[in-house]
């Protein structure tokens, strides 16, 4: 019979060398579960009311793993002795107990004894005579009516089996002799539905992948422990975390998580759960940490451990809101972070897409968790995590980190709470969830509890990845079947605050909505670190500019996280050159927003038409630019060109310069029309309101991103005139103030005090 680790009604005991595993739905009524292998720090004490014996661990005669319990006895006045272990164990649905025993004499008998509640009742099995040498699977039946009560050998049934507080091994031998008994591999046979032991955690080992790690790389701690609990994913039942102190003395906590199940070397043994803690150091130096395991019975804390983080020149760090300017992003390194990218919300091969993004200079994408991509919450298993898909998401974020691409991870898809996918939602009462209607998800206490559990797991497993830019709580939450918008707002307050609490690495939190009047309420929430917009419009550039200006008053970073020429793939497919895409990208770059707009139709428009050059142009133009601390105003204008033609100008300027996009408005209005004539060189772009002094002026091509012209010009009376070169569709312009002249006082008498002093010294 195959042996499994002892567990109970969704209750699990996880051990170091011998992990205890639960999967009750897969086990039959008469399965065998390992209860005690003597590999961990369980305490077996001698019962003083009986004869003397010494107890120790040994590797001699072990039958399960490497260790057995050794009992050594000497001649004594009594023939019996007893060793006991205090437990909290439910045996109400278990049928028998099996024990491996090795004795060196032919005259030894053995019994099991149990002390149960109420009243501390004592029950002892009839003794079994052992043979000299190994005795495998010595069997003690629990369903018989011949149990003995202490000092009352009348046979009776085993009572109080649902709450066992002590298990004893009782032996009888020749009291004139000395000898040794070895005990190992105590198993319990029956149904796992009620067989579980409650006890405080026992920490066995913390395995550290390395002691020197580069900053922002992931350090994994594999934690072996023994504990009783009811649910792998319920922090009220079992919690694992590391308390970390960084080189500057700051402290933070990182939760642990169930990562996977591994098959041990012995194929006869059940898979074993693997618990991990992931830490990403954000600064260079020595880190110290302890690991804590807690369940309902108590907690245990490891000794102080450490690792050292060294410099990682390839990583700028995590993305945060700038401390210099709350309207923009920056990296831990202090460098600005200006997002350029597009959506790849689902894909069969993220490695392929990330390489394409990297080659185009893009640094950001969005990834959805949804029924058809990286689904984590099981339809018929609320509270459980699909560990296979979780491992796939590990690989996605690792690949993104390799290619220098950051990810907006979308945790909830709006269709799960409307007719699109409600039937597949684990929160639906039809799938044994707590919600009768989709709107209940935002208000039901149980639903919110399970959502917090999910968020804790997400933060624990993926919070250490520097490739993760942010958590996006919901995609287009206002498209769900909510009842009251205030319920949705309150839910975001709660979940945003909770996610910040459990994410020890401090990633940004955001969300998204599409309806005017709704998204503004989300924009006001302090729990949302930055705001987003989704725009689908034929005149995409115009719509993006309006939304960016609208969002700017909230004094947060703002990002167009989805955009396209329409809500159907064919809306953009009729524009194979990506003119509307181009307009959206450059309009967002020339707006008060904090990044370029993120296009939507990656698989039906961008990829098949190879439109990556549009992103390359924006990325090249934005590289090394720093908008933080600038007081830009959004500007628009029309200027004259040769042959009585007009050019549109859009940009952001302050009195020290800025960025301008000059384009043919007829080209954007009808991108499918035949190409018009190029604009001759000589069109004048007059920029006013500037500080007087020298300026560096650069003119760029927008497709592919190449600097065509660089000049030094001087502004006088606040005006700078820029003559544009020949171009066909559009150009981009950088205007940078090179600084005022050194301050001085103009001389009107032909000399200065310094000159006079010099003359007097001759």
XYZ file of C-alpha atoms in Angstrom:
762
model
C 0.000 0.000 0.000
C 1.362 3.417 -0.881
C 1.996 5.702 2.070
C 0.946 9.370 2.179
C 1.545 12.094 4.735
C -1.080 12.590 7.395
C -3.586 15.392 6.934
C -7.206 16.180 7.655
C -10.256 17.963 6.349
C -8.341 20.265 4.052
C -5.804 20.126 6.879
C -2.158 19.722 6.082
C 0.943 19.010 8.088
C 4.032 20.144 6.217
C 7.398 18.837 7.353
C 11.008 19.339 6.466
C 12.454 16.013 5.432
C 9.022 14.456 5.316
C 6.403 16.871 4.019
C 2.816 16.148 4.955
C 0.478 16.524 2.000
C -3.282 16.805 1.643
C -5.423 16.135 -1.373
C -8.444 14.461 0.144
C -10.548 14.413 -2.987
C -8.057 12.034 -4.619
C -7.676 9.493 -1.810
C -9.799 6.466 -1.034
C -11.279 5.398 2.291
C -8.456 3.002 3.181
C -5.360 4.968 2.304
C -2.207 4.973 4.401
C -0.805 8.209 5.801
C 2.545 8.742 7.441
C 2.123 10.360 10.835
C 5.559 10.078 12.459
C 8.897 9.425 10.762
C 11.054 10.804 13.627
C 12.836 13.113 11.180
C 11.668 16.335 12.864
C 11.871 17.793 16.337
C 8.876 16.060 17.848
C 9.135 15.299 21.564
C 8.703 11.778 22.927
C 8.866 11.710 26.712
C 9.066 8.869 29.210
C 5.931 8.230 31.269
C 7.135 8.324 34.875
C 4.215 6.209 36.153
C 5.746 3.173 34.428
C 9.235 1.718 34.233
C 12.449 3.485 33.232
C 13.751 3.769 29.651
C 16.006 6.197 27.749
C 14.890 7.830 24.506
C 17.049 9.131 21.642
C 17.121 9.443 17.857
C 19.288 7.092 15.791
C 19.929 6.072 12.199
C 20.008 2.405 13.169
C 17.121 0.232 11.917
C 15.312 3.208 10.340
C 12.666 2.167 7.831
C 11.333 5.616 6.794
C 13.968 8.135 5.713
C 17.090 8.299 7.880
C 16.016 8.383 11.532
C 14.296 6.058 14.020
C 13.406 6.318 17.713
C 15.731 4.270 19.945
C 14.452 3.028 23.323
C 17.117 1.557 25.652
C 16.076 -0.351 28.793
C 17.951 -1.991 31.646
C 16.984 -4.509 34.332
C 14.277 -2.994 36.535
C 11.541 -3.757 39.051
C 8.831 -3.328 36.416
C 8.409 -5.083 33.108
C 6.505 -2.261 31.379
C 7.537 1.167 30.128
C 5.857 3.880 28.101
C 6.963 6.801 25.900
C 4.417 9.423 24.952
C 3.886 12.420 22.696
C 1.428 15.245 23.309
C -0.782 15.844 20.258
C -4.011 17.338 18.996
C -5.240 14.608 16.670
C -8.567 13.587 15.134
C -8.801 9.834 14.489
C -12.574 9.595 14.177
C -12.432 8.274 10.609
C -9.206 6.312 10.849
C -9.251 2.512 11.105
C -5.873 1.297 12.221
C -2.313 2.299 13.105
C 0.783 0.648 11.615
C 4.225 0.751 13.244
C 7.640 -0.599 12.226
C 9.451 -2.022 15.282
C 12.827 -3.739 15.629
C 13.575 -5.640 18.868
C 16.630 -7.625 19.952
C 14.719 -10.100 22.131
C 11.925 -12.627 21.613
C 9.930 -11.694 24.747
C 8.724 -8.155 23.947
C 5.087 -7.093 23.615
C 3.757 -3.739 22.423
C 0.516 -1.763 22.671
C -0.665 1.716 21.714
C -2.352 3.961 24.238
C -4.425 7.100 23.693
C -5.612 9.790 26.048
C -8.672 11.612 24.754
C -11.241 14.169 25.847
C -13.536 14.598 27.620
C -12.057 13.928 30.993
C -8.657 12.696 29.835
C -9.908 9.168 29.186
C -7.196 6.531 28.712
C -7.545 3.725 26.150
C -4.994 1.008 25.504
C -5.008 -1.552 22.701
C -4.512 -5.220 23.405
C -0.772 -6.026 23.326
C 0.891 -7.551 20.272
C 3.777 -10.013 20.705
C 6.832 -9.027 18.641
C 9.331 -11.375 17.028
C 13.044 -10.925 17.448
C 14.418 -8.655 14.692
C 12.344 -6.485 12.334
C 8.553 -6.292 12.721
C 7.100 -4.425 9.758
C 3.652 -2.834 9.922
C 2.648 -4.028 13.373
C -1.088 -3.361 13.277
C -3.372 -1.875 15.950
C -7.062 -1.693 15.044
C -9.092 1.299 16.190
C -12.622 0.013 15.430
C -12.590 -2.953 17.835
C -14.374 -3.258 21.173
C -11.460 -4.681 23.146
C -9.657 -1.520 24.281
C -8.534 -1.545 27.876
C -8.941 1.298 30.353
C -6.033 1.882 32.716
C -6.469 -0.317 35.833
C -9.695 -1.584 34.298
C -8.966 -4.325 31.756
C -12.587 -4.648 30.665
C -12.810 -4.453 26.878
C -14.721 -1.472 25.455
C -14.743 0.742 22.315
C -12.321 3.614 21.771
C -14.132 6.809 22.832
C -13.234 10.439 22.181
C -11.346 9.629 19.005
C -12.077 13.037 17.472
C -9.889 14.814 20.025
C -6.780 12.818 20.951
C -4.384 14.669 23.245
C -1.697 12.001 23.789
C -0.350 8.946 21.973
C 1.824 6.448 23.838
C 3.981 3.490 22.841
C 3.721 0.873 25.605
C 6.101 -2.091 25.860
C 6.437 -5.144 28.114
C 9.707 -7.106 28.336
C 11.636 -9.369 30.702
C 12.448 -7.075 33.620
C 15.681 -8.939 34.295
C 17.145 -8.152 30.884
C 18.553 -5.150 29.093
C 17.976 -4.347 25.432
C 17.065 -1.910 22.641
C 13.891 -1.250 20.700
C 13.780 0.806 17.498
C 10.519 2.389 16.332
C 9.883 4.062 12.974
C 7.346 4.828 10.275
C 4.110 5.208 12.262
C 1.240 5.309 9.789
C -2.503 5.719 10.138
C -4.930 4.030 7.743
C -8.402 5.252 6.847
C -10.080 8.330 5.441
C -8.224 11.660 5.458
C -11.418 13.606 6.006
C -10.881 13.919 9.750
C -7.344 12.740 10.422
C -5.267 15.719 11.357
C -2.998 16.887 14.088
C -2.969 20.412 15.516
C 0.320 21.768 16.823
C 2.457 24.868 16.652
C 4.924 25.145 13.750
C 8.357 23.595 13.905
C 10.894 25.204 11.625
C 13.330 22.659 10.215
C 15.555 24.417 7.674
C 15.886 27.554 5.539
C 17.711 26.883 2.277
C 19.161 30.013 0.661
C 19.945 29.979 -3.071
C 22.980 32.195 -2.612
C 24.732 34.384 -0.075
C 25.768 37.028 -2.594
C 23.095 38.338 -4.953
C 22.985 41.234 -7.381
C 20.655 44.075 -6.519
C 17.157 43.500 -8.005
C 17.839 39.855 -8.753
C 15.549 37.376 -7.021
C 16.884 35.573 -3.955
C 14.845 32.462 -3.121
C 14.521 30.962 0.330
C 13.162 27.420 0.451
C 11.651 26.876 3.869
C 11.132 23.418 5.371
C 8.787 23.336 8.324
C 6.307 21.153 10.139
C 2.918 22.634 10.988
C -0.753 21.825 11.113
C -3.180 23.897 9.099
C -6.317 23.618 7.052
C -5.584 25.416 3.790
C -2.393 26.073 1.844
C -3.576 29.538 0.834
C -5.329 30.813 3.965
C -3.085 33.135 6.017
C -5.359 32.614 9.009
C -4.404 28.935 8.931
C -0.767 29.200 7.903
C 1.546 32.139 7.355
C 5.149 32.190 6.264
C 7.175 35.360 5.973
C 10.637 36.887 6.195
C 11.359 39.965 8.299
C 14.167 41.782 6.485
C 16.489 44.618 7.516
C 18.294 46.361 4.664
C 21.772 47.952 4.820
C 20.261 51.313 5.834
C 18.387 49.814 8.766
C 14.956 49.902 7.143
C 12.767 46.873 7.815
C 10.105 45.221 5.706
C 8.282 41.909 5.535
C 8.008 39.563 2.562
C 5.324 36.844 2.662
C 6.040 33.280 1.595
C 3.930 31.062 -0.617
C 3.302 27.507 -1.764
C 5.227 27.280 -5.029
C 4.736 23.739 -6.284
C 4.695 20.066 -5.438
C 7.805 17.998 -6.081
C 8.157 14.264 -6.546
C 10.689 12.902 -4.034
C 13.478 10.561 -5.052
C 11.437 7.610 -3.861
C 8.715 7.150 -6.536
C 6.510 5.372 -4.001
C 6.141 8.549 -1.987
C 3.595 11.259 -2.603
C 4.573 14.626 -4.049
C 5.830 17.109 -1.478
C 4.883 20.804 -1.244
C 7.610 23.404 -1.683
C 7.374 26.701 0.221
C 9.385 29.712 -0.957
C 10.094 33.293 0.020
C 11.402 35.612 -2.690
C 13.408 38.727 -1.859
C 14.801 41.332 -4.258
C 17.382 43.608 -2.587
C 16.946 47.241 -3.649
C 20.274 48.558 -2.383
C 23.852 47.360 -2.037
C 25.133 45.955 1.242
C 24.419 43.403 3.943
C 20.842 42.253 4.570
C 19.676 40.396 7.668
C 16.474 38.451 8.036
C 14.523 35.962 10.083
C 11.858 33.558 8.852
C 8.606 33.089 10.768
C 5.983 30.365 10.438
C 2.645 30.885 12.180
C -0.535 28.833 12.468
C -3.519 28.863 14.798
C -1.496 27.111 17.510
C 1.470 29.487 17.611
C 4.567 30.536 15.694
C 8.272 29.836 15.415
C 11.078 32.157 14.303
C 14.382 31.181 12.723
C 17.774 32.335 13.818
C 19.093 35.538 12.231
C 20.416 34.934 8.718
C 21.983 37.204 6.122
C 23.016 37.761 2.543
C 24.905 40.493 0.712
C 23.656 42.473 -2.292
C 26.200 43.730 -4.809
C 25.875 46.299 -7.550
C 23.825 45.466 -10.628
C 24.707 47.964 -13.335
C 22.149 46.521 -15.722
C 19.186 47.253 -13.450
C 17.781 50.667 -12.656
C 15.540 49.292 -9.948
C 11.829 49.307 -9.298
C 9.514 51.928 -10.749
C 8.011 54.436 -8.336
C 6.360 57.832 -8.393
C 9.041 60.500 -8.571
C 9.953 62.207 -5.316
C 10.930 65.248 -7.367
C 7.718 65.500 -9.355
C 4.580 63.490 -8.462
C 3.383 63.617 -12.074
C 6.152 61.347 -13.328
C 7.863 58.014 -12.735
C 11.432 57.281 -11.737
C 13.631 54.304 -10.907
C 15.390 53.476 -7.658
C 18.580 54.667 -9.335
C 17.104 58.161 -9.510
C 16.835 58.078 -13.290
C 13.544 59.045 -14.893
C 11.321 56.303 -16.266
C 9.239 57.222 -19.291
C 7.124 54.240 -20.372
C 7.044 53.338 -24.064
C 5.245 50.172 -25.039
C 2.099 48.394 -26.104
C -0.217 45.713 -24.831
C 0.562 42.018 -25.130
C -2.191 40.954 -22.765
C -2.114 37.307 -23.816
C 0.273 35.300 -25.949
C 1.511 31.770 -26.471
C 5.120 32.923 -26.686
C 5.949 35.937 -24.572
C 9.652 35.467 -25.201
C 9.029 36.255 -28.882
C 7.100 39.422 -28.119
C 9.510 40.661 -25.460
C 12.390 40.396 -27.892
C 10.434 42.413 -30.445
C 9.647 45.054 -27.835
C 13.267 45.253 -26.746
C 14.507 45.631 -30.324
C 12.066 48.529 -30.815
C 13.242 50.266 -27.655
C 10.000 49.586 -25.787
C 10.191 49.176 -22.033
C 6.608 48.384 -20.959
C 3.736 46.034 -21.705
C 0.511 44.837 -20.060
C -0.250 41.204 -19.211
C -3.691 39.964 -18.202
C -4.657 37.213 -15.800
C -7.865 35.897 -17.360
C -9.578 32.590 -18.252
C -7.561 32.132 -21.443
C -4.226 33.464 -20.176
C -2.384 32.562 -16.976
C -5.612 31.851 -15.085
C -4.780 31.513 -11.391
C -8.082 31.065 -9.556
C -9.791 27.773 -10.394
C -13.427 27.782 -11.513
C -14.487 25.103 -9.022
C -11.848 25.701 -6.395
C -12.260 29.127 -4.817
C -9.171 29.998 -2.847
C -6.901 27.575 -4.677
C -4.147 28.632 -7.066
C -3.348 26.942 -10.367
C 0.320 26.297 -9.638
C 1.114 25.299 -13.228
C -0.097 28.658 -14.513
C 1.661 30.401 -11.631
C 4.929 28.822 -12.803
C 4.203 30.099 -16.316
C 3.812 33.614 -14.941
C 7.161 33.178 -13.176
C 8.661 32.511 -16.603
C 6.881 35.494 -18.172
C 8.256 37.936 -15.610
C 11.717 36.374 -15.776
C 11.706 36.724 -19.559
C 10.560 40.336 -19.286
C 13.400 41.048 -16.868
C 15.901 39.489 -19.265
C 14.735 41.746 -22.103
C 14.444 44.937 -20.053
C 10.664 45.075 -20.380
C 8.461 45.990 -17.424
C 4.992 44.582 -16.936
C 1.705 46.063 -15.806
C 0.125 42.923 -14.344
C -3.668 43.050 -14.640
C -5.113 40.949 -11.813
C -8.819 41.010 -12.707
C -10.541 41.006 -16.088
C -13.885 42.850 -16.247
C -15.629 40.004 -18.082
C -15.388 37.811 -14.989
C -18.108 40.011 -13.481
C -20.447 40.300 -16.431
C -22.121 37.957 -18.897
C -18.833 37.273 -20.719
C -17.295 34.982 -18.099
C -19.458 35.081 -14.962
C -20.334 31.410 -15.433
C -16.615 30.583 -15.140
C -15.993 32.744 -12.086
C -15.056 30.789 -8.938
C -16.898 33.442 -6.888
C -20.187 32.500 -8.598
C -22.403 30.471 -6.271
C -23.007 28.063 -9.169
C -19.334 27.171 -8.809
C -19.620 26.923 -4.997
C -18.615 30.567 -4.573
C -20.243 33.109 -2.226
C -21.840 35.436 -4.829
C -25.331 35.131 -6.288
C -24.772 38.122 -8.588
C -21.616 39.683 -10.032
C -22.258 42.842 -8.011
C -21.922 40.815 -4.806
C -18.218 40.418 -5.491
C -17.554 43.993 -4.367
C -19.577 43.805 -1.142
C -19.770 40.202 0.066
C -17.556 39.644 3.108
C -16.448 36.174 2.034
C -15.669 37.311 -1.498
C -13.534 40.152 -0.187
C -11.740 37.775 2.175
C -10.842 35.413 -0.683
C -9.767 38.374 -2.818
C -7.361 39.475 -0.090
C -6.001 35.918 0.042
C -5.452 36.024 -3.705
C -3.692 39.386 -3.495
C -1.435 38.136 -0.732
C -0.391 35.168 -2.833
C 0.229 37.397 -5.846
C 2.362 39.817 -3.827
C 4.307 36.958 -2.240
C 5.068 35.131 -5.468
C 5.764 37.976 -7.914
C 6.600 40.992 -5.766
C 10.339 40.314 -6.011
C 10.473 40.753 -9.784
C 11.975 44.074 -10.845
C 10.278 43.560 -14.214
C 6.939 44.125 -12.486
C 6.087 47.796 -12.853
C 2.764 47.688 -11.050
C -0.299 45.769 -9.979
C -3.424 46.732 -11.914
C -6.339 45.687 -9.723
C -8.927 45.646 -12.497
C -9.179 46.101 -16.210
C -12.099 48.424 -17.044
C -13.883 47.810 -13.780
C -16.806 50.007 -14.788
C -17.766 47.412 -17.431
C -18.621 44.903 -14.698
C -22.212 44.364 -13.546
C -21.816 46.376 -10.358
C -24.851 47.688 -8.489
C -23.551 50.887 -6.924
C -20.386 52.650 -8.137
C -19.571 53.544 -4.553
C -19.232 49.812 -3.807
C -16.558 49.591 -6.490
C -14.756 52.649 -5.143
C -14.809 51.252 -1.600
C -13.499 47.919 -2.882
C -10.562 49.696 -4.530
C -9.778 51.558 -1.331
C -9.712 48.304 0.624
C -7.821 46.182 -1.877
C -5.378 48.916 -2.832
C -4.441 49.477 0.798
C -4.193 45.734 1.467
C -1.977 45.089 -1.545
C 0.376 47.845 -0.436
C 0.487 46.260 3.012
C 1.404 42.741 1.866
C 3.776 43.728 -0.953
C 7.018 44.146 0.926
C 8.789 45.322 -2.215
C 6.485 48.320 -2.669
C 5.258 48.111 -6.242
C 2.853 50.689 -7.597
C -0.898 50.013 -7.585
C -3.387 51.221 -10.185
C -6.642 50.243 -11.922
C -8.598 51.208 -15.031
C -12.038 52.348 -16.155
C -13.426 53.770 -19.401
C -16.572 55.744 -18.583
C -16.425 59.445 -17.886
C -17.843 60.201 -14.479
C -16.543 56.880 -13.164
C -12.826 56.941 -13.818
C -12.500 60.353 -12.165
C -13.602 58.796 -8.855
C -10.862 56.222 -9.136
C -8.328 58.880 -10.070
C -8.969 60.635 -6.758
C -8.121 57.600 -4.607
C -4.815 57.888 -2.728
C -4.548 54.076 -2.868
C -4.060 54.357 -6.657
C -0.478 55.511 -7.207
C -1.050 56.582 -10.788
C -3.995 56.953 -13.129
C -4.746 55.327 -16.456
C -7.027 55.896 -19.418
C -8.373 53.646 -22.185
C -9.244 55.387 -25.434
C -10.754 53.960 -28.614
C -11.450 56.696 -31.147
C -11.013 57.391 -34.839
C -9.361 60.722 -34.067
C -7.029 59.051 -31.621
C -4.451 61.801 -31.212
C -7.086 64.396 -30.362
C -8.786 62.129 -27.801
C -5.493 61.243 -26.106
C -4.511 64.882 -25.730
C -7.866 65.808 -24.174
C -7.733 62.950 -21.663
C -4.121 63.702 -20.715
C -4.898 67.356 -20.036
C -7.936 66.322 -17.999
C -5.887 63.908 -15.882
C -3.062 66.363 -15.259
C -5.036 68.253 -12.601
C -4.885 65.220 -10.280
C -1.128 65.679 -9.820
C -0.356 62.000 -10.379
C 1.393 60.176 -13.199
C -1.034 59.435 -16.016
C -0.712 56.760 -18.666
C -2.922 55.801 -21.600
C -2.851 52.043 -20.965
C -5.014 51.054 -23.951
C -5.732 52.833 -27.209
C -6.787 52.070 -30.761
C -8.704 53.533 -33.683
C -11.777 51.538 -32.652
C -13.102 48.722 -30.511
C -13.065 46.181 -33.348
C -9.894 44.758 -34.947
C -11.012 45.876 -38.412
C -11.082 49.507 -37.228
C -7.295 49.481 -37.267
C -6.758 46.780 -39.862
C -7.906 49.221 -42.556
C -4.889 51.336 -41.557
C -2.030 48.901 -42.318
C 0.618 51.632 -42.142
C -0.406 52.477 -38.599
C -1.082 56.165 -39.151
C -3.631 56.395 -36.330
C -1.319 54.381 -34.105
C 1.451 56.826 -34.970
C -0.757 59.790 -34.125
C -1.703 58.274 -30.771
C 1.913 57.660 -29.840
C 3.160 61.123 -30.728
C 0.136 62.902 -29.311
C 0.723 61.180 -25.966
C 4.420 62.052 -26.095
C 3.479 65.695 -26.749
C 0.978 65.844 -23.881
C 1.224 66.272 -20.097
C 1.071 62.475 -19.700
C 3.777 60.394 -18.056
C 4.410 57.932 -20.881
C 3.507 57.117 -24.455
C 0.102 55.607 -25.174
C -0.067 51.802 -25.168
C -1.689 50.448 -28.327
C -4.120 47.536 -28.060
C -4.280 45.422 -31.247
C -0.888 43.752 -30.876
C -1.799 40.473 -32.605
C -4.135 41.689 -35.360
C -2.506 45.006 -36.296
C 0.966 45.707 -34.894
C 2.511 42.271 -35.365
C 1.133 41.339 -38.825
C 1.949 44.793 -40.225
C 5.327 45.045 -38.471
C 4.556 48.455 -36.986
C 7.334 48.360 -34.407
C 9.116 51.220 -36.139
C 6.500 53.624 -34.770
C 7.454 52.647 -31.223
C 11.151 52.797 -32.065
C 10.764 56.435 -33.089
C 9.047 57.423 -29.851
C 11.522 55.445 -27.740
C 14.548 57.011 -29.420
C 13.147 60.535 -29.084
C 12.235 60.071 -25.398
C 15.490 58.391 -24.402
C 17.540 60.359 -21.847
C 14.885 63.064 -21.606
C 13.827 64.141 -18.111
C 10.463 65.844 -17.668
C 10.542 65.941 -13.882
C 10.257 69.372 -12.350
C 9.291 71.037 -15.608
C 6.260 73.345 -15.678
C 5.070 72.384 -19.138
C 1.947 73.783 -20.709
C 0.152 71.986 -23.494
C 0.163 73.965 -26.738
C -1.459 73.607 -30.161
C -1.096 75.805 -33.228
C -1.299 75.951 -37.029
C 1.568 77.371 -39.090
C 2.013 78.324 -42.724
C 3.922 76.161 -45.162
C 4.804 76.629 -48.839
C 2.113 76.477 -51.520
C -0.512 77.776 -49.117
C -0.475 74.542 -47.115
C -0.967 74.253 -43.368
C 0.925 72.367 -40.675
C -0.383 71.459 -37.228
C 1.798 71.796 -34.151
C 1.256 70.063 -30.806
C 3.597 69.988 -27.875
C 4.523 70.859 -24.324
C 6.592 73.922 -23.471
C 7.816 75.942 -20.561
C 10.055 79.019 -20.665
C 13.145 76.782 -20.978
C 11.947 74.866 -24.035
C 10.164 71.574 -24.536
C 8.981 69.181 -27.230
C 6.972 69.803 -30.400
C 5.339 67.605 -33.017
C 4.756 69.132 -36.436
C 2.479 67.158 -38.768
C 0.281 67.285 -41.818
C -3.322 67.309 -40.511
C -4.668 66.045 -43.838
C -2.507 62.929 -43.503
C -3.997 62.071 -40.118
C -7.546 62.835 -41.225
C -7.396 60.334 -44.091
C -4.559 57.876 -43.580
C -5.902 55.614 -46.331
C -5.645 58.420 -48.928
C -2.752 58.455 -51.435
C 0.448 60.044 -50.175
C 0.580 63.802 -50.641
C 3.516 65.905 -51.715
C 6.377 66.525 -49.307
C 6.662 69.833 -47.489
C 9.477 72.002 -48.773
C 12.225 73.165 -46.466
C 11.831 76.582 -44.943
C 8.598 76.433 -42.962
C 9.173 78.564 -39.853
C 8.264 77.418 -36.384
C 8.214 80.414 -34.040
C 8.368 79.499 -30.342
C 7.525 82.328 -27.942
C 7.547 82.898 -24.205
C 11.078 81.554 -23.793
C 13.947 82.796 -21.677
C 16.386 84.751 -23.729
C 19.615 82.974 -24.460
C 21.114 80.024 -26.340
C 19.124 76.892 -27.213
C 19.967 73.518 -28.671
C 17.367 72.625 -31.283
C 17.052 69.089 -32.659
C 14.752 67.944 -35.449
C 13.870 64.232 -35.545
C 12.208 61.848 -37.916
C 9.321 60.172 -36.125
C 9.332 56.760 -37.791
C 12.332 54.837 -36.501
C 13.677 57.763 -34.482
C 16.614 59.487 -36.161
C 17.976 62.959 -35.454
C 18.016 64.832 -38.753
C 19.281 68.208 -37.645
C 20.943 69.767 -34.620
C 21.508 73.501 -34.324
C 22.350 76.121 -31.751
C 19.955 79.049 -31.902
C 19.397 82.103 -29.740
C 16.099 83.360 -28.361
C 15.657 87.127 -28.205
C 12.697 88.916 -26.662
C 11.351 85.481 -25.728
C 11.161 84.270 -29.342
C 13.004 81.463 -31.075
C 12.565 80.891 -34.833
C 13.225 77.401 -36.185
C 13.436 76.741 -39.919
C 12.210 73.231 -40.646
C 13.849 70.938 -43.202
C 11.956 69.195 -45.976
C 9.687 66.377 -44.803
C 6.619 64.443 -45.920
C 4.301 63.652 -43.000
C 5.676 64.879 -39.695
C 8.688 65.879 -37.643
C 9.483 66.085 -33.943
C 11.470 68.913 -32.394
C 13.406 69.252 -29.137
C 14.104 72.731 -27.784
C 16.579 72.851 -24.880
C 17.719 75.964 -23.031
C 21.483 75.923 -22.629
C 21.533 78.375 -19.724
C 21.684 82.107 -19.162
C 24.898 84.122 -19.442
C 26.888 84.685 -16.266
C 25.433 87.589 -14.273
C 27.269 90.922 -14.585
C 26.775 94.693 -14.411
C 27.119 96.478 -17.710
C 29.955 99.025 -17.677
C 29.206 102.498 -19.108
C 32.525 104.213 -18.308
C 34.876 101.933 -20.215
C 36.448 100.114 -17.246
C 35.597 97.898 -14.320
C 36.853 97.969 -10.727
C 38.829 94.825 -11.431
C 40.522 96.492 -14.394
C 41.372 99.572 -12.288
C 42.986 97.482 -9.561
C 45.017 95.632 -12.142
C 46.252 98.926 -13.628
C 47.234 100.304 -10.192
C 49.413 97.320 -9.484
C 51.715 97.923 -12.447
